Amino acid sequence: MEGRWDPEVLAGPLAAMRRAGAAEPRGGRVPFAAVVEVDADAADIDRLVSWYGRKP
């Protein structure tokens, strides 16, 4: 993804993502697609959007 994202801005959503629990199962009351795999060294924004089932 092009552009720069402030790590401080992403810190809150990334922490919430980690507290959310398991990535699976998705569906039912979870309005997101399955987690998209990204590299371990992916940018924070890519990890965040992939958690919500979007391809970075």
PDB file of N, CA and C in Angstrom:
ATOM      1  N   MET A   1       0.851  -1.167   0.000  1.00  0.00           N
ATOM      2  CA  MET A   1       0.000   0.000   0.000  1.00  0.00           C
ATOM      3  C   MET A   1       0.896   1.229   0.000  1.00  0.00           C
ATOM      4  N   GLU A   2       0.594   2.157  -0.858  1.00  0.00           N
ATOM      5  CA  GLU A   2       1.397   3.360  -0.940  1.00  0.00           C
ATOM      6  C   GLU A   2       0.980   4.351   0.133  1.00  0.00           C
ATOM      7  N   GLY A   3       1.870   5.264   0.421  1.00  0.00           N
ATOM      8  CA  GLY A   3       1.579   6.272   1.424  1.00  0.00           C
ATOM      9  C   GLY A   3       2.167   5.877   2.763  1.00  0.00           C
ATOM     10  N   ARG A   4       2.096   6.804   3.667  1.00  0.00           N
ATOM     11  CA  ARG A   4       2.641   6.557   5.004  1.00  0.00           C
ATOM     12  C   ARG A   4       1.513   6.605   6.016  1.00  0.00           C
ATOM     13  N   TRP A   5       1.586   5.706   6.949  1.00  0.00           N
ATOM     14  CA  TRP A   5       0.616   5.645   8.035  1.00  0.00           C
ATOM     15  C   TRP A   5       1.369   5.850   9.336  1.00  0.00           C
ATOM     16  N   ASP A   6       0.871   6.726  10.154  1.00  0.00           N
ATOM     17  CA  ASP A   6       1.483   7.031  11.436  1.00  0.00           C
ATOM     18  C   ASP A   6       1.321   5.835  12.376  1.00  0.00           C
ATOM     19  N   PRO A   7       2.422   5.265  12.860  1.00  0.00           N
ATOM     20  CA  PRO A   7       2.334   4.116  13.764  1.00  0.00           C
ATOM     21  C   PRO A   7       1.499   4.408  15.012  1.00  0.00           C
ATOM     22  N   GLU A   8       1.511   5.646  15.482  1.00  0.00           N
ATOM     23  CA  GLU A   8       0.710   6.001  16.654  1.00  0.00           C
ATOM     24  C   GLU A   8      -0.781   5.935  16.343  1.00  0.00           C
ATOM     25  N   VAL A   9      -1.153   6.275  15.132  1.00  0.00           N
ATOM     26  CA  VAL A   9      -2.558   6.204  14.729  1.00  0.00           C
ATOM     27  C   VAL A   9      -3.005   4.749  14.644  1.00  0.00           C
ATOM     28  N   LEU A  10      -2.130   3.879  14.181  1.00  0.00           N
ATOM     29  CA  LEU A  10      -2.465   2.466  14.015  1.00  0.00           C
ATOM     30  C   LEU A  10      -2.357   1.665  15.309  1.00  0.00           C
ATOM     31  N   ALA A  11      -1.702   2.197  16.323  1.00  0.00           N
ATOM     32  CA  ALA A  11      -1.479   1.446  17.560  1.00  0.00           C
ATOM     33  C   ALA A  11      -2.788   1.012  18.211  1.00  0.00           C
ATOM     34  N   GLY A  12      -3.770   1.886  18.281  1.00  0.00           N
ATOM     35  CA  GLY A  12      -5.054   1.550  18.902  1.00  0.00           C
ATOM     36  C   GLY A  12      -5.792   0.452  18.161  1.00  0.00           C
ATOM     37  N   PRO A  13      -6.010   0.603  16.855  1.00  0.00           N
ATOM     38  CA  PRO A  13      -6.696  -0.454  16.114  1.00  0.00           C
ATOM     39  C   PRO A  13      -5.946  -1.786  16.120  1.00  0.00           C
ATOM     40  N   LEU A  14      -4.616  -1.752  16.069  1.00  0.00           N
ATOM     41  CA  LEU A  14      -3.851  -2.999  16.112  1.00  0.00           C
ATOM     42  C   LEU A  14      -3.996  -3.687  17.469  1.00  0.00           C
ATOM     43  N   ALA A  15      -3.994  -2.913  18.542  1.00  0.00           N
ATOM     44  CA  ALA A  15      -4.181  -3.493  19.876  1.00  0.00           C
ATOM     45  C   ALA A  15      -5.573  -4.100  20.002  1.00  0.00           C
ATOM     46  N   ALA A  16      -6.582  -3.408  19.488  1.00  0.00           N
ATOM     47  CA  ALA A  16      -7.951  -3.936  19.531  1.00  0.00           C
ATOM     48  C   ALA A  16      -8.049  -5.222  18.725  1.00  0.00           C
ATOM     49  N   MET A  17      -7.385  -5.265  17.596  1.00  0.00           N
ATOM     50  CA  MET A  17      -7.381  -6.453  16.750  1.00  0.00           C
ATOM     51  C   MET A  17      -6.801  -7.640  17.517  1.00  0.00           C
ATOM     52  N   ARG A  18      -5.712  -7.407  18.221  1.00  0.00           N
ATOM     53  CA  ARG A  18      -5.063  -8.491  18.972  1.00  0.00           C
ATOM     54  C   ARG A  18      -5.947  -8.973  20.127  1.00  0.00           C
ATOM     55  N   ARG A  19      -6.700  -8.067  20.733  1.00  0.00           N
ATOM     56  CA  ARG A  19      -7.592  -8.444  21.832  1.00  0.00           C
ATOM     57  C   ARG A  19      -8.854  -9.129  21.342  1.00  0.00           C
ATOM     58  N   ALA A  20      -9.155  -8.984  20.077  1.00  0.00           N
ATOM     59  CA  ALA A  20     -10.414  -9.496  19.534  1.00  0.00           C
ATOM     60  C   ALA A  20     -10.499 -11.012  19.604  1.00  0.00           C
ATOM     61  N   GLY A  21      -9.370 -11.660  19.729  1.00  0.00           N
ATOM     62  CA  GLY A  21      -9.389 -13.112  19.843  1.00  0.00           C
ATOM     63  C   GLY A  21      -9.071 -13.789  18.536  1.00  0.00           C
ATOM     64  N   ALA A  22      -9.605 -14.960  18.397  1.00  0.00           N
ATOM     65  CA  ALA A  22      -9.291 -15.814  17.248  1.00  0.00           C
ATOM     66  C   ALA A  22      -9.744 -15.200  15.932  1.00  0.00           C
ATOM     67  N   ALA A  23      -8.990 -15.497  14.908  1.00  0.00           N
ATOM     68  CA  ALA A  23      -9.326 -15.027  13.565  1.00  0.00           C
ATOM     69  C   ALA A  23     -10.473 -15.833  12.972  1.00  0.00           C
ATOM     70  N   GLU A  24     -10.694 -17.021  13.468  1.00  0.00           N
ATOM     71  CA  GLU A  24     -11.736 -17.908  12.945  1.00  0.00           C
ATOM     72  C   GLU A  24     -12.647 -18.328  14.076  1.00  0.00           C
ATOM     73  N   PRO A  25     -13.865 -18.674  13.895  1.00  0.00           N
ATOM     74  CA  PRO A  25     -14.539 -18.670  12.607  1.00  0.00           C
ATOM     75  C   PRO A  25     -15.059 -17.284  12.256  1.00  0.00           C
ATOM     76  N   ARG A  26     -15.253 -17.054  10.994  1.00  0.00           N
ATOM     77  CA  ARG A  26     -15.847 -15.813  10.503  1.00  0.00           C
ATOM     78  C   ARG A  26     -17.210 -16.154   9.937  1.00  0.00           C
ATOM     79  N   GLY A  27     -18.068 -15.203   9.891  1.00  0.00           N
ATOM     80  CA  GLY A  27     -19.415 -15.423   9.395  1.00  0.00           C
ATOM     81  C   GLY A  27     -20.403 -15.188  10.520  1.00  0.00           C
ATOM     82  N   GLY A  28     -21.659 -15.381  10.243  1.00  0.00           N
ATOM     83  CA  GLY A  28     -22.667 -15.125  11.258  1.00  0.00           C
ATOM     84  C   GLY A  28     -22.645 -13.671  11.670  1.00  0.00           C
ATOM     85  N   ARG A  29     -22.372 -13.434  12.937  1.00  0.00           N
ATOM     86  CA  ARG A  29     -22.371 -12.064  13.459  1.00  0.00           C
ATOM     87  C   ARG A  29     -21.068 -11.321  13.190  1.00  0.00           C
ATOM     88  N   VAL A  30     -20.065 -11.995  12.658  1.00  0.00           N
ATOM     89  CA  VAL A  30     -18.792 -11.344  12.340  1.00  0.00           C
ATOM     90  C   VAL A  30     -18.860 -10.857  10.896  1.00  0.00           C
ATOM     91  N   PRO A  31     -18.875  -9.533  10.691  1.00  0.00           N
ATOM     92  CA  PRO A  31     -19.102  -8.999   9.344  1.00  0.00           C
ATOM     93  C   PRO A  31     -17.867  -8.914   8.455  1.00  0.00           C
ATOM     94  N   PHE A  32     -16.891  -9.783   8.678  1.00  0.00           N
ATOM     95  CA  PHE A  32     -15.658  -9.714   7.913  1.00  0.00           C
ATOM     96  C   PHE A  32     -15.357 -11.050   7.268  1.00  0.00           C
ATOM     97  N   ALA A  33     -14.661 -10.994   6.150  1.00  0.00           N
ATOM     98  CA  ALA A  33     -14.228 -12.218   5.473  1.00  0.00           C
ATOM     99  C   ALA A  33     -13.081 -12.850   6.261  1.00  0.00           C
ATOM    100  N   ALA A  34     -12.666 -14.020   5.830  1.00  0.00           N
ATOM    101  CA  ALA A  34     -11.542 -14.699   6.472  1.00  0.00           C
ATOM    102  C   ALA A  34     -10.288 -13.834   6.395  1.00  0.00           C
ATOM    103  N   VAL A  35      -9.435 -13.991   7.375  1.00  0.00           N
ATOM    104  CA  VAL A  35      -8.184 -13.240   7.424  1.00  0.00           C
ATOM    105  C   VAL A  35      -7.348 -13.555   6.189  1.00  0.00           C
ATOM    106  N   VAL A  36      -6.766 -12.522   5.598  1.00  0.00           N
ATOM    107  CA  VAL A  36      -5.880 -12.667   4.445  1.00  0.00           C
ATOM    108  C   VAL A  36      -4.456 -12.780   4.983  1.00  0.00           C
ATOM    109  N   GLU A  37      -3.730 -13.779   4.536  1.00  0.00           N
ATOM    110  CA  GLU A  37      -2.352 -13.977   4.992  1.00  0.00           C
ATOM    111  C   GLU A  37      -1.446 -12.872   4.449  1.00  0.00           C
ATOM    112  N   VAL A  38      -0.588 -12.357   5.331  1.00  0.00           N
ATOM    113  CA  VAL A  38       0.440 -11.390   4.934  1.00  0.00           C
ATOM    114  C   VAL A  38       1.765 -11.847   5.527  1.00  0.00           C
ATOM    115  N   ASP A  39       2.852 -11.342   4.990  1.00  0.00           N
ATOM    116  CA  ASP A  39       4.178 -11.672   5.501  1.00  0.00           C
ATOM    117  C   ASP A  39       4.333 -11.184   6.938  1.00  0.00           C
ATOM    118  N   ALA A  40       5.183 -11.848   7.695  1.00  0.00           N
ATOM    119  CA  ALA A  40       5.422 -11.481   9.089  1.00  0.00           C
ATOM    120  C   ALA A  40       5.955 -10.059   9.220  1.00  0.00           C
ATOM    121  N   ASP A  41       6.645  -9.584   8.192  1.00  0.00           N
ATOM    122  CA  ASP A  41       7.201  -8.236   8.248  1.00  0.00           C
ATOM    123  C   ASP A  41       6.331  -7.210   7.518  1.00  0.00           C
ATOM    124  N   ALA A  42       5.064  -7.545   7.307  1.00  0.00           N
ATOM    125  CA  ALA A  42       4.149  -6.635   6.612  1.00  0.00           C
ATOM    126  C   ALA A  42       3.968  -5.350   7.420  1.00  0.00           C
ATOM    127  N   ALA A  43       3.682  -4.290   6.712  1.00  0.00           N
ATOM    128  CA  ALA A  43       3.425  -3.005   7.359  1.00  0.00           C
ATOM    129  C   ALA A  43       2.195  -3.113   8.259  1.00  0.00           C
ATOM    130  N   ASP A  44       2.155  -2.282   9.297  1.00  0.00           N
ATOM    131  CA  ASP A  44       1.023  -2.306  10.231  1.00  0.00           C
ATOM    132  C   ASP A  44      -0.310  -2.161   9.521  1.00  0.00           C
ATOM    133  N   ILE A  45      -0.405  -1.253   8.567  1.00  0.00           N
ATOM    134  CA  ILE A  45      -1.677  -1.037   7.876  1.00  0.00           C
ATOM    135  C   ILE A  45      -2.077  -2.277   7.087  1.00  0.00           C
ATOM    136  N   ASP A  46      -1.114  -2.974   6.505  1.00  0.00           N
ATOM    137  CA  ASP A  46      -1.416  -4.198   5.765  1.00  0.00           C
ATOM    138  C   ASP A  46      -1.903  -5.295   6.706  1.00  0.00           C
ATOM    139  N   ARG A  47      -1.293  -5.411   7.884  1.00  0.00           N
ATOM    140  CA  ARG A  47      -1.748  -6.403   8.858  1.00  0.00           C
ATOM    141  C   ARG A  47      -3.158  -6.086   9.336  1.00  0.00           C
ATOM    142  N   LEU A  48      -3.442  -4.814   9.508  1.00  0.00           N
ATOM    143  CA  LEU A  48      -4.767  -4.412   9.977  1.00  0.00           C
ATOM    144  C   LEU A  48      -5.844  -4.722   8.946  1.00  0.00           C
ATOM    145  N   VAL A  49      -5.653  -4.311   7.701  1.00  0.00           N
ATOM    146  CA  VAL A  49      -6.688  -4.562   6.694  1.00  0.00           C
ATOM    147  C   VAL A  49      -6.818  -6.045   6.384  1.00  0.00           C
ATOM    148  N   SER A  50      -5.717  -6.789   6.482  1.00  0.00           N
ATOM    149  CA  SER A  50      -5.809  -8.227   6.220  1.00  0.00           C
ATOM    150  C   SER A  50      -6.595  -8.938   7.317  1.00  0.00           C
ATOM    151  N   TRP A  51      -6.516  -8.456   8.549  1.00  0.00           N
ATOM    152  CA  TRP A  51      -7.280  -9.035   9.655  1.00  0.00           C
ATOM    153  C   TRP A  51      -8.783  -8.949   9.369  1.00  0.00           C
ATOM    154  N   TYR A  52      -9.174  -7.885   8.717  1.00  0.00           N
ATOM    155  CA  TYR A  52     -10.590  -7.674   8.410  1.00  0.00           C
ATOM    156  C   TYR A  52     -10.999  -8.264   7.069  1.00  0.00           C
ATOM    157  N   GLY A  53     -10.166  -9.158   6.545  1.00  0.00           N
ATOM    158  CA  GLY A  53     -10.541  -9.906   5.355  1.00  0.00           C
ATOM    159  C   GLY A  53     -10.355  -9.180   4.041  1.00  0.00           C
ATOM    160  N   ARG A  54      -9.530  -8.167   4.055  1.00  0.00           N
ATOM    161  CA  ARG A  54      -9.274  -7.408   2.829  1.00  0.00           C
ATOM    162  C   ARG A  54      -7.846  -7.632   2.379  1.00  0.00           C
ATOM    163  N   LYS A  55      -7.651  -7.650   1.079  1.00  0.00           N
ATOM    164  CA  LYS A  55      -6.304  -7.824   0.529  1.00  0.00           C
ATOM    165  C   LYS A  55      -5.590  -6.477   0.523  1.00  0.00           C
ATOM    166  N   PRO A  56      -4.444  -6.402   1.207  1.00  0.00           N
ATOM    167  CA  PRO A  56      -3.726  -5.118   1.239  1.00  0.00           C
ATOM    168  C   PRO A  56      -3.158  -4.738  -0.115  1.00  0.00           C
TER     169      PRO A  56
END
